[in-house]
Coordinates of C-alpha atoms and ligand atoms in Angstrom, one line a residue:
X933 CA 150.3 113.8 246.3
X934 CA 150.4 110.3 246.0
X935 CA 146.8 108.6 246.0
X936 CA 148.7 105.3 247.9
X937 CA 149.1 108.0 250.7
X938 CA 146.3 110.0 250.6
X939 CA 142.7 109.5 252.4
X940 CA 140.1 109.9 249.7
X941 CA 137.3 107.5 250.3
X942 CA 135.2 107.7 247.1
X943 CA 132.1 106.0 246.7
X944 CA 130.7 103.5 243.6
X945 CA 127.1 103.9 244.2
X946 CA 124.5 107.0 244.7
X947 CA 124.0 107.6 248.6
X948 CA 120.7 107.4 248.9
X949 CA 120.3 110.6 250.8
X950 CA 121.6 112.9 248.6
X951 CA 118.6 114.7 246.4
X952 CA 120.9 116.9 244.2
X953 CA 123.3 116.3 241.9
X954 CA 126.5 118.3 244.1
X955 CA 125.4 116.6 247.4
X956 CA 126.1 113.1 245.7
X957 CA 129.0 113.7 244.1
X958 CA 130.5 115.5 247.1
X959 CA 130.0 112.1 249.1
X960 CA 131.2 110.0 246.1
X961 CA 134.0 112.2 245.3
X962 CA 135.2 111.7 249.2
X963 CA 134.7 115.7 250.0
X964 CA 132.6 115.5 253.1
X965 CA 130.8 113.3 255.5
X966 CA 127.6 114.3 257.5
X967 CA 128.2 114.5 261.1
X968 CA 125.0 115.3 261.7
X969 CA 122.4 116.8 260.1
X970 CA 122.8 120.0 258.7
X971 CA 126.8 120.1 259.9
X972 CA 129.4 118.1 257.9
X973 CA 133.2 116.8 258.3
X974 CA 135.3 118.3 255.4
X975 CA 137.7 115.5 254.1
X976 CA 141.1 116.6 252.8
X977 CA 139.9 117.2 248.9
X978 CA 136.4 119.1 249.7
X979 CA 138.6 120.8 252.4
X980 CA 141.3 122.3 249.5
X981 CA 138.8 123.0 247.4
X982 CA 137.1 125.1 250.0
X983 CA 140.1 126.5 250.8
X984 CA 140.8 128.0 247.4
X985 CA 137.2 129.3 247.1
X986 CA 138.1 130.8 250.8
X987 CA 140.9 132.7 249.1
X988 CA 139.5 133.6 246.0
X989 CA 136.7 135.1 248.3
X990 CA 139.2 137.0 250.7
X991 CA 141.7 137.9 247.3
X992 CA 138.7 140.0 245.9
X993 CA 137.8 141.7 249.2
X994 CA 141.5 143.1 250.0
X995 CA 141.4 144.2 246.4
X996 CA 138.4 146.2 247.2
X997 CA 139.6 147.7 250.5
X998 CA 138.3 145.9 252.7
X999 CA 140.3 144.6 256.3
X1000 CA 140.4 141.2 257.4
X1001 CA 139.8 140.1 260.4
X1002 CA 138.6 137.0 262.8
X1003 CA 135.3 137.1 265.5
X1004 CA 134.6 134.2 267.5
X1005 CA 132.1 132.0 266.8
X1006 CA 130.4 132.1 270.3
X1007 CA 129.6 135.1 271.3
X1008 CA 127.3 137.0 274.5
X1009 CA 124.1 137.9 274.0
X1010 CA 124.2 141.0 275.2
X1011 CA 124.9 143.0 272.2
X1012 CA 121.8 140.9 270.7
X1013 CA 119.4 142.3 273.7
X1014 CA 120.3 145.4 272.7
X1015 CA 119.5 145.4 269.2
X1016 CA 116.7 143.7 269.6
X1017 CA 118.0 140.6 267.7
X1018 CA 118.0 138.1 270.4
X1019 CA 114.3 137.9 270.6
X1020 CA 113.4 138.7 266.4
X1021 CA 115.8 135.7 265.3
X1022 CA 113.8 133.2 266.9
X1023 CA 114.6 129.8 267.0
X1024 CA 117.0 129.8 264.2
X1025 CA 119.8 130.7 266.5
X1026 CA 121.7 128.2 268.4
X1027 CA 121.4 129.3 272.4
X1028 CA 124.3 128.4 274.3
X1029 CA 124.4 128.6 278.5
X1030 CA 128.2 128.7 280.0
X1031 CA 128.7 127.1 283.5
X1032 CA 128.5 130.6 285.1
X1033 CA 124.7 130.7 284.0
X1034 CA 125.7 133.3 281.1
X1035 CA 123.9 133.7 277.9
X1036 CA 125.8 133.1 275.0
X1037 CA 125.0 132.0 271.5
X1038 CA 127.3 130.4 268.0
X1039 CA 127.0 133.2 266.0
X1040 CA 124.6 133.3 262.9
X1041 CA 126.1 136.7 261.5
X1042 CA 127.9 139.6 263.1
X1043 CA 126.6 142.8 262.6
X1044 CA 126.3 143.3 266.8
X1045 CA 129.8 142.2 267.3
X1046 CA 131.4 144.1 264.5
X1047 CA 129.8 147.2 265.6
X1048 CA 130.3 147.2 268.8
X1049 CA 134.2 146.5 268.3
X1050 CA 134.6 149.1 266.0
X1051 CA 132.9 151.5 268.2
X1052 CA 135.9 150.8 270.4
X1053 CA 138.6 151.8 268.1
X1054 CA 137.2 154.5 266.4
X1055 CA 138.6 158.1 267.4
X1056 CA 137.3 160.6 265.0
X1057 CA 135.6 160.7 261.5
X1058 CA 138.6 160.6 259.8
X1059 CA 138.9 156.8 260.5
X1060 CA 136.2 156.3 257.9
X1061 CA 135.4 155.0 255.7
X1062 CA 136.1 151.3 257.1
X1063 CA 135.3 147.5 255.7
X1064 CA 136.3 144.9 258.2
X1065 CA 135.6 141.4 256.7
X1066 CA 136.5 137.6 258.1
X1067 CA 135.8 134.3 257.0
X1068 CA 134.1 132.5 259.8
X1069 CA 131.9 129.7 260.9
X1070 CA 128.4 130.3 261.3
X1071 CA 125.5 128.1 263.0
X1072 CA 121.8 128.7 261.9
X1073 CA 119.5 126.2 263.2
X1074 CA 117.3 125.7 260.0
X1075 CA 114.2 124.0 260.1
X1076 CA 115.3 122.0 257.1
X1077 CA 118.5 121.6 256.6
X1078 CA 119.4 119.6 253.2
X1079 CA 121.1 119.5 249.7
X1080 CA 124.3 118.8 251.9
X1081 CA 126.6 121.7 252.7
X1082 CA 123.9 123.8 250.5
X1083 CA 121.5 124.5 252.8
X1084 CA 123.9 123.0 256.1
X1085 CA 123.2 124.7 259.9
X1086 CA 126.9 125.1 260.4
X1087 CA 128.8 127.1 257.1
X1088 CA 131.4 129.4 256.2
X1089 CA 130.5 132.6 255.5
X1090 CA 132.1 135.6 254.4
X1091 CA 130.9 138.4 256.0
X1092 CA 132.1 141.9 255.9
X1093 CA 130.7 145.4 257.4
X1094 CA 131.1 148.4 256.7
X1095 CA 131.2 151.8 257.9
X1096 CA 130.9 155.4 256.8
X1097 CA 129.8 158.4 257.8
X1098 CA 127.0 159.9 255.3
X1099 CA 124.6 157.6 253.7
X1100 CA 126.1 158.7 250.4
X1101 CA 129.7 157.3 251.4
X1102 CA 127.6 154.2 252.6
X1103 CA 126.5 154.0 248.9
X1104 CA 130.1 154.0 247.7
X1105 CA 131.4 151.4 250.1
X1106 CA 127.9 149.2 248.8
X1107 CA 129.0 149.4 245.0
X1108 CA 132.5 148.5 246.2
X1109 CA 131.2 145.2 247.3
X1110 CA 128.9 144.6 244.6
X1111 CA 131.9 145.3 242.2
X1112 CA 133.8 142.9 243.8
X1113 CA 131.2 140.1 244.2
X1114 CA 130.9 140.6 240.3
X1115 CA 134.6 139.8 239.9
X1116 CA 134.7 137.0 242.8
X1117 CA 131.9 135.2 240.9
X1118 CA 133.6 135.3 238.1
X1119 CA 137.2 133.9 239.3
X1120 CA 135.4 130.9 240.4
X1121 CA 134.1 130.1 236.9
X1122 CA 130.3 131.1 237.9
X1123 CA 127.5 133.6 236.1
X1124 CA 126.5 135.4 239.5
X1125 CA 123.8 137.4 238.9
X1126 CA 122.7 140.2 241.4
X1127 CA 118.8 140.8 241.5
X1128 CA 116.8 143.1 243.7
X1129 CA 116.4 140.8 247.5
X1130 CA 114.4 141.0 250.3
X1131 CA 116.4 142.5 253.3
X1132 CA 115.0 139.5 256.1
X1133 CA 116.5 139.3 259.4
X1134 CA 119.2 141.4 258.7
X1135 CA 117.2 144.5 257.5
X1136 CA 117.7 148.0 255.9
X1137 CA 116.4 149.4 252.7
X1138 CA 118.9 148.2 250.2
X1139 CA 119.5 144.5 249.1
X1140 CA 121.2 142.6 246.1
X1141 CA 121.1 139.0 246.2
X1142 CA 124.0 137.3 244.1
X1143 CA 122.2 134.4 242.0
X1144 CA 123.6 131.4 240.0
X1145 CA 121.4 130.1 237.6
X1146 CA 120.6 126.0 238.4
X1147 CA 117.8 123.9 238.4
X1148 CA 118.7 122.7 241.6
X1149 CA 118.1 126.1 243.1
X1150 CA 116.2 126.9 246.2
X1151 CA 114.7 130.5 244.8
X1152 CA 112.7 131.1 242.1
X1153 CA 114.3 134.1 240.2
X1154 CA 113.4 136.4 237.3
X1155 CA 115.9 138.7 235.1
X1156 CA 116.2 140.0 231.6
X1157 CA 118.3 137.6 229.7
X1158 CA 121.0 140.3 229.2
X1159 CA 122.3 140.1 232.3
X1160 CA 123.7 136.0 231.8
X1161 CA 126.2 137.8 229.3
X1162 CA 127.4 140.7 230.7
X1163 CA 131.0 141.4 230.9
X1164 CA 132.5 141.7 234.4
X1165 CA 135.3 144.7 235.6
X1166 CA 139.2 143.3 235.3
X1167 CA 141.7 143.5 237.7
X1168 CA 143.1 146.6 236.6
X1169 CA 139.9 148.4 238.3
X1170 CA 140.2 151.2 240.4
X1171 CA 138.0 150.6 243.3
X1172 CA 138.5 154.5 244.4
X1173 CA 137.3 155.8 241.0
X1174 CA 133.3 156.2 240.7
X1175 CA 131.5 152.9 240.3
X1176 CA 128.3 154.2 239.8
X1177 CA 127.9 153.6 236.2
X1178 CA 129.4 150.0 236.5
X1179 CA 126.2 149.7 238.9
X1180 CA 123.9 151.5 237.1
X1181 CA 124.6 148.8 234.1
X1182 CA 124.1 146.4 236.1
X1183 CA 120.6 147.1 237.4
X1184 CA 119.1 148.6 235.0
X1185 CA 117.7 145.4 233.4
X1186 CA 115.1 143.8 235.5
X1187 CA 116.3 141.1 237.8
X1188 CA 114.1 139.9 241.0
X1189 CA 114.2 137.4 243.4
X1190 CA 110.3 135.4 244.1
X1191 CA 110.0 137.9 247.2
X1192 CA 110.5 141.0 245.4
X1193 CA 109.5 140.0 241.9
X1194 CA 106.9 142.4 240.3
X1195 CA 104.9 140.2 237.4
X1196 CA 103.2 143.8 235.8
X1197 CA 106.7 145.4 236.1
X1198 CA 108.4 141.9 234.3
X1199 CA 105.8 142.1 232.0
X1200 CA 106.3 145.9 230.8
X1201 CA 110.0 146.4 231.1
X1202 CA 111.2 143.5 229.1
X1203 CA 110.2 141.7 225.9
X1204 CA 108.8 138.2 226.2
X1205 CA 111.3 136.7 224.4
X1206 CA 114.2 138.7 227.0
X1207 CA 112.8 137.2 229.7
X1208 CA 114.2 134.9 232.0
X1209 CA 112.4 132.9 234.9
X1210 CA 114.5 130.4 236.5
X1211 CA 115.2 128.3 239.5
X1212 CA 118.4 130.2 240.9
X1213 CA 121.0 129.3 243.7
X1214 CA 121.9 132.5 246.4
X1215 CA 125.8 132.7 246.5
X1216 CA 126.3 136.2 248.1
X1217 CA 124.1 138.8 249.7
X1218 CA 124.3 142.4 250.7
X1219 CA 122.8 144.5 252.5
X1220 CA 122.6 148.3 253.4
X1221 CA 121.2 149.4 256.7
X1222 CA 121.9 152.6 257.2
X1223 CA 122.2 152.9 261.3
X1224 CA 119.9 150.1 262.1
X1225 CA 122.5 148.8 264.7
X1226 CA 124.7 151.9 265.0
X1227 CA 121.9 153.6 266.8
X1228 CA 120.9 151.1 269.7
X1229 CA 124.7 150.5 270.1
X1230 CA 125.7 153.8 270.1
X1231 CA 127.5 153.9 267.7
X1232 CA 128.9 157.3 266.6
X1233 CA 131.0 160.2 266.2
X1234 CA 131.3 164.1 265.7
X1235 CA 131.7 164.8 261.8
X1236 CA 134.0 167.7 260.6
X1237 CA 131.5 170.7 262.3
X1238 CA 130.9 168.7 265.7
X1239 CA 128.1 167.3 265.1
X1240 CA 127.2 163.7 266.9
X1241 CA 126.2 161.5 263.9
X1242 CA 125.4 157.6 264.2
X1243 CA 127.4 155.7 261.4
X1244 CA 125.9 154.3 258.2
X1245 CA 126.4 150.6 258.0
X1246 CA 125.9 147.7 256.1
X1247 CA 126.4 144.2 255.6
X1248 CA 127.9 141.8 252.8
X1249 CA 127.4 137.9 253.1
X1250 CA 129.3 135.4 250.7
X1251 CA 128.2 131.5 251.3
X1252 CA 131.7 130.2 251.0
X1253 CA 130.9 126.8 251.7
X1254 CA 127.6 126.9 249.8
X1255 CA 129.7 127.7 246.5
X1256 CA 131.3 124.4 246.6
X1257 CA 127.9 122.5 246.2
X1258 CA 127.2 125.6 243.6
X1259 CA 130.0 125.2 241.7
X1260 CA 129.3 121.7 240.8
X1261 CA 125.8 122.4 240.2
X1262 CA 127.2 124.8 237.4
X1263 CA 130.4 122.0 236.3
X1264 CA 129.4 118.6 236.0
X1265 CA 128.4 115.7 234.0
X1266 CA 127.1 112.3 234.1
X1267 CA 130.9 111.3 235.2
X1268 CA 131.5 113.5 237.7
X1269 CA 132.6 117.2 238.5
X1270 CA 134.7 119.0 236.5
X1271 CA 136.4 121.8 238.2
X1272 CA 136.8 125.3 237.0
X1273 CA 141.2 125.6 236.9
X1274 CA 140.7 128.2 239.3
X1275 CA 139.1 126.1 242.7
X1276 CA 140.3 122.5 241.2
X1277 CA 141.6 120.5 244.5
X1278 CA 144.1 119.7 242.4
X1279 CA 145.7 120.7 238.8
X1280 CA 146.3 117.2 237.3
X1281 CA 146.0 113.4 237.5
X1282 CA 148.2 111.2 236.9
X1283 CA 147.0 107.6 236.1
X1284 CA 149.6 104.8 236.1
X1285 CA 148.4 102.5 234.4
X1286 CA 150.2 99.4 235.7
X1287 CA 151.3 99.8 238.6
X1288 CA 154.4 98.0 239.4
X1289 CA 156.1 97.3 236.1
X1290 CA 158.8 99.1 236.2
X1291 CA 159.4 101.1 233.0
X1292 CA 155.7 102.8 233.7
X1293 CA 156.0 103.5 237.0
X1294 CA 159.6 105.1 235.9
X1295 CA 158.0 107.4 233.7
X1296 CA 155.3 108.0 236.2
X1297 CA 157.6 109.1 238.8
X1298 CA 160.0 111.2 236.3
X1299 CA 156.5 113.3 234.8
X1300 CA 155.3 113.5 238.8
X1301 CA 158.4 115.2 240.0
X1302 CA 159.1 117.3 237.1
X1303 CA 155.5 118.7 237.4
X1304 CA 155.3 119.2 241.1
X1305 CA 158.9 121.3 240.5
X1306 CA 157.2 123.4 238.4
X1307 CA 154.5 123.7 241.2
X1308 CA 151.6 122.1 239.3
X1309 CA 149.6 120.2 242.0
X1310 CA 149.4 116.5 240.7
X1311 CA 147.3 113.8 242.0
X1312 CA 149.5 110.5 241.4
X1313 CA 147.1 107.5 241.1
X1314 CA 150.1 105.0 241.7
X1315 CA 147.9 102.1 243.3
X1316 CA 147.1 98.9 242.1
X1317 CA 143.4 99.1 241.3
X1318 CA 142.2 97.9 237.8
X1319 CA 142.6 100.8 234.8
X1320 CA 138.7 101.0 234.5
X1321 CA 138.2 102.0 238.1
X1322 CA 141.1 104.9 237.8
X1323 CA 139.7 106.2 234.9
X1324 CA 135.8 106.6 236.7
X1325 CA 137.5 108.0 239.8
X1326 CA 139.1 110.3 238.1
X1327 CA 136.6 111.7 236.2
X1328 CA 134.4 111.7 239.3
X1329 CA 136.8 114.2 241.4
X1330 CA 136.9 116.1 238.3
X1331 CA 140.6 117.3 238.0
X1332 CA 140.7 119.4 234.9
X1333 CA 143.6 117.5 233.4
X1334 CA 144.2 113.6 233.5
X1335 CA 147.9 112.1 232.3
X1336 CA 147.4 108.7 231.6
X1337 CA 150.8 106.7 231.3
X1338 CA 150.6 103.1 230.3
X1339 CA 153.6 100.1 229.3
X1340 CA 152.4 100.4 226.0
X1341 CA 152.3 104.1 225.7
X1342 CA 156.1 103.9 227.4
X1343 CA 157.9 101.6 225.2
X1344 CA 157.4 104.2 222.3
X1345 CA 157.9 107.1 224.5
X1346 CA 154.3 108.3 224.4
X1347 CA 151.4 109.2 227.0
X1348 CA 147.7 110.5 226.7
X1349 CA 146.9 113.8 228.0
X1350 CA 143.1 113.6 228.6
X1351 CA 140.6 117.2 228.9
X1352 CA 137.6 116.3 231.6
X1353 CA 135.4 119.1 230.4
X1354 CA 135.6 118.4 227.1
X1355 CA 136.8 114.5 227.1
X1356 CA 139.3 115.0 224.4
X1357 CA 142.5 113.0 224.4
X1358 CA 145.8 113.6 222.5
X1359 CA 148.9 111.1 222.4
X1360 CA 152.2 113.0 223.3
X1361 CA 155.6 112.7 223.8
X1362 CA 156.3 112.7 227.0
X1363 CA 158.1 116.7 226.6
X1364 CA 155.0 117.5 225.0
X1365 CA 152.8 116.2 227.2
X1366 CA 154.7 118.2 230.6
X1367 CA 154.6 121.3 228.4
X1368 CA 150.9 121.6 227.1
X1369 CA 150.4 121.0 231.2
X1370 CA 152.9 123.7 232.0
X1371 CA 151.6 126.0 229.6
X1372 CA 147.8 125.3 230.8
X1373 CA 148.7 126.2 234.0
X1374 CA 151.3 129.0 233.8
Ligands
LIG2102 N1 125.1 139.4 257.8 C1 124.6 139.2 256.4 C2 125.6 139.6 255.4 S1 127.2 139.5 256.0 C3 124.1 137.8 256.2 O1 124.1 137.0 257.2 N2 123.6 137.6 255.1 S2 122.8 136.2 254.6 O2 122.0 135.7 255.7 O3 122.2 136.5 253.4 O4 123.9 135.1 254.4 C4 125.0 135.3 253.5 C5 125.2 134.2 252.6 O5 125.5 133.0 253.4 C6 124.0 133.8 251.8 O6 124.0 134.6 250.6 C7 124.3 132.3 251.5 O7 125.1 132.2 250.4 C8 125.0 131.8 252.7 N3 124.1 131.0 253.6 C9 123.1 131.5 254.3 N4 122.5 130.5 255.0 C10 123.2 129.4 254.7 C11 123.0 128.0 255.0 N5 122.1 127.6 255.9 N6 123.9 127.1 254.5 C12 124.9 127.5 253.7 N7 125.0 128.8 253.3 C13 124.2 129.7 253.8

């Protein structure tokens, strides 16, 4: 992409607004724009970057076994009156009335609707176990909206649900998710720590919330140090196999969130100098509820010896647009973000130097199109603003890698290949230069 052609309106000075560190660069950087409060325009870089989070997210849940699919944001709320729901969630829930006087509201989560759709395509037991997951807009009226898309009243949410027939197989299809919110986590370059949660609106008996340690964060959490190092399952896993003891390590050092934190239990089960109390940010949550909404929906079926049996559910929240603003929480510096390789809007930037003189803006072209061949995603600075103001926008959008071509550099055949996370720079050939970026990226 050439920057000349693209819309990416960065921004010199701190908007005022913005309290934490990801809200401002996300408006300086050009990612989003408030369009009012709580909800937020995605401009084209925030938008890829949310986009590749969006896949990560939905790579790690087919991995797990889980089937995607899309519910509307608007739904009736019906299914809510008979739950229960549409009185308990209050006034956090957006209440829409069509133009035939019917209730309808923009969804906040989907454990009604999911239910009640499976209901209708399930024949027997043996179509369980099921996970049905989509990626969806969501619309919470929150008192206080703030820290940008952080705490927003319209964001993207995974959400998946699932369904099984003992509360034992519930347990397994739990530790699936859990499994693979370890792993998601981790793809996106983030320590995501699960910690014993309160269960909320949502409900049930069972609850991890996944937490990324920041100042910035909104809950006040407390954990064994241990669990900031542990080593998450590859790729090679076998979701089917038994996950239990992957679990079981997992929680067995203390982690709590402020609502569930037990000081006397802190205080017993881990040394002083093990423990952890930090400010924390909540990336993921799940939940299991057993037949909380499977029994005022009816939802059921005969097991194996004909017995009627209501279905054992639960629930599994990722904030997929919250992890953008948590991500740069984790990855940044007084420059700007720097983007983990995996979510990075793009791969590298390319700064010409002098735009206009032609043996630079040769050499520019020639590395542009032999990298995008080779599929790297290059953003090609190719306008006429002054070097100084290149370099600072680049750092602030954060590409991992910079490629900085200049007439000097050219004449001898040379170009700087610059590292944003660690700031390094190295003089290349111009061969070297496009392979060190090939290899980084292949
Ligand atoms: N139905 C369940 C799980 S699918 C549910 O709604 N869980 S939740 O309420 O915990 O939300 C799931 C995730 O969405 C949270 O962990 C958080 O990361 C994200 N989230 C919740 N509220 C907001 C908000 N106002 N702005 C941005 N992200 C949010």
């Amino acid at each position: 992409m050439r920057l000349s052609k693209y819309f990416l309106p960065t921004i010199k000075e701190n908007p005022k607004e913005a309290e934490i560190v990801s809200h401002r660069l996300m408006l300086r950087a050009g990612m989003i724009r408030q369009a009012s409060a709580g909800i937020y325009t995605w401009l084209p870089l925030g938008f890829k970057v949310l986009k590749k989070i969006e896949n990560i997210v939905r790579d790690e849940q087919v991995r797990a076994g889980a089937i995607e699919v899309l519910m509307p944001t608007i739904q009736s709320a019906d299914l809510w009156k008979q739950s229960g729901r549409y009185e308990d969630y209050g006034k956090e829930m957006l209440r829409i009335t069509d133009r035939h006087d019917r209730e309808m509201l923009y969804g906040p989560t989907n454990e009604e609707l999911i239910t009640d759709t499976f209901k209708n395509g399930i024949k027997s037991y043996r179509d369980l176990p099921c996970n049905l997951f989509h990626i969806q807009w969501k619309f919470r009226d929150e008192v206080r909206p703030r820290f940008g898309i952080m705490r927003g009243r319209e964001f993207l949410m995974k959400d998946a649900y699932s369904f099984d027939l003992t509360a034992e197989e519930g347990r397994k299809s739990y530790n699936k998710m859990f499994v693979s919110y370890l792993r998601t986590f981790d793809r996106l370059g983030l320590k995501a720590i699960p910690m014993a949660a309160d269960t909320g609106p949502i409900g049930g008996d069972m609850s991890h919330e996944f937490i990324i340690l920041a100042e910035t964060g909104e809950s006040e959490v407390y954990c064994h140090r241990d669990l900031v190092e542990f080593d998450v399952p590859g790729a090679d896993l076998d979701y089917d196999s038994d996950l239990e003891p992957i679990i079981a390590k997992w929680t067995a050092p203390y982690a709590a969130t402020d609502e569930e934190h037990d000081a006397e239990r802190f205080a017993a089960e881990v040394d002083e100098k093990d423990r952890l109390q930090a400010r924390g940010i909540e990336v993921g949550h799940i939940f299991f509820f057993g037949s909380k909404y499977s029994r005022p929906l009816n939802l059921s079926v005969q097991d194996s010896t004909g017995r009627q049996v209501a279905i054992e559910s639960g629930s599994y929240g990722v904030g997929v647009s919250r992890l953008v603003g948590a991500i740069i929480e984790a990855s940044h510096d007084d420059n700007g973000i720097i983007w983990p390789k995996s979510v990075s809007p793009f791969d590298v930037g390319l700064i010409n130097l002098k735009a206009g003189d032609e043996a630079t803006d040769t050499a520019c072209e020639n590395l542009y199109n032999r990298l995008t061949k080779d599929n790297i995603d290059v953003l090609y600075d190719d306008t006429n603003d002054r070097a100084g103001a290149k370099f600072s926008n680049m750092d602030l959008i954060g590409l991992p890698w910079q490629l900085i071509v200049g007439p000097r550099g050219v004449k001898s055949g040379e170009v700087e290949v610059k590292c944003r996370a660690t700031g390094a720079r190295e003089t290349l050939s111009m061969d070297d230069a496009f392979n060190k970026l090939i290899s980084e990226f292949h």
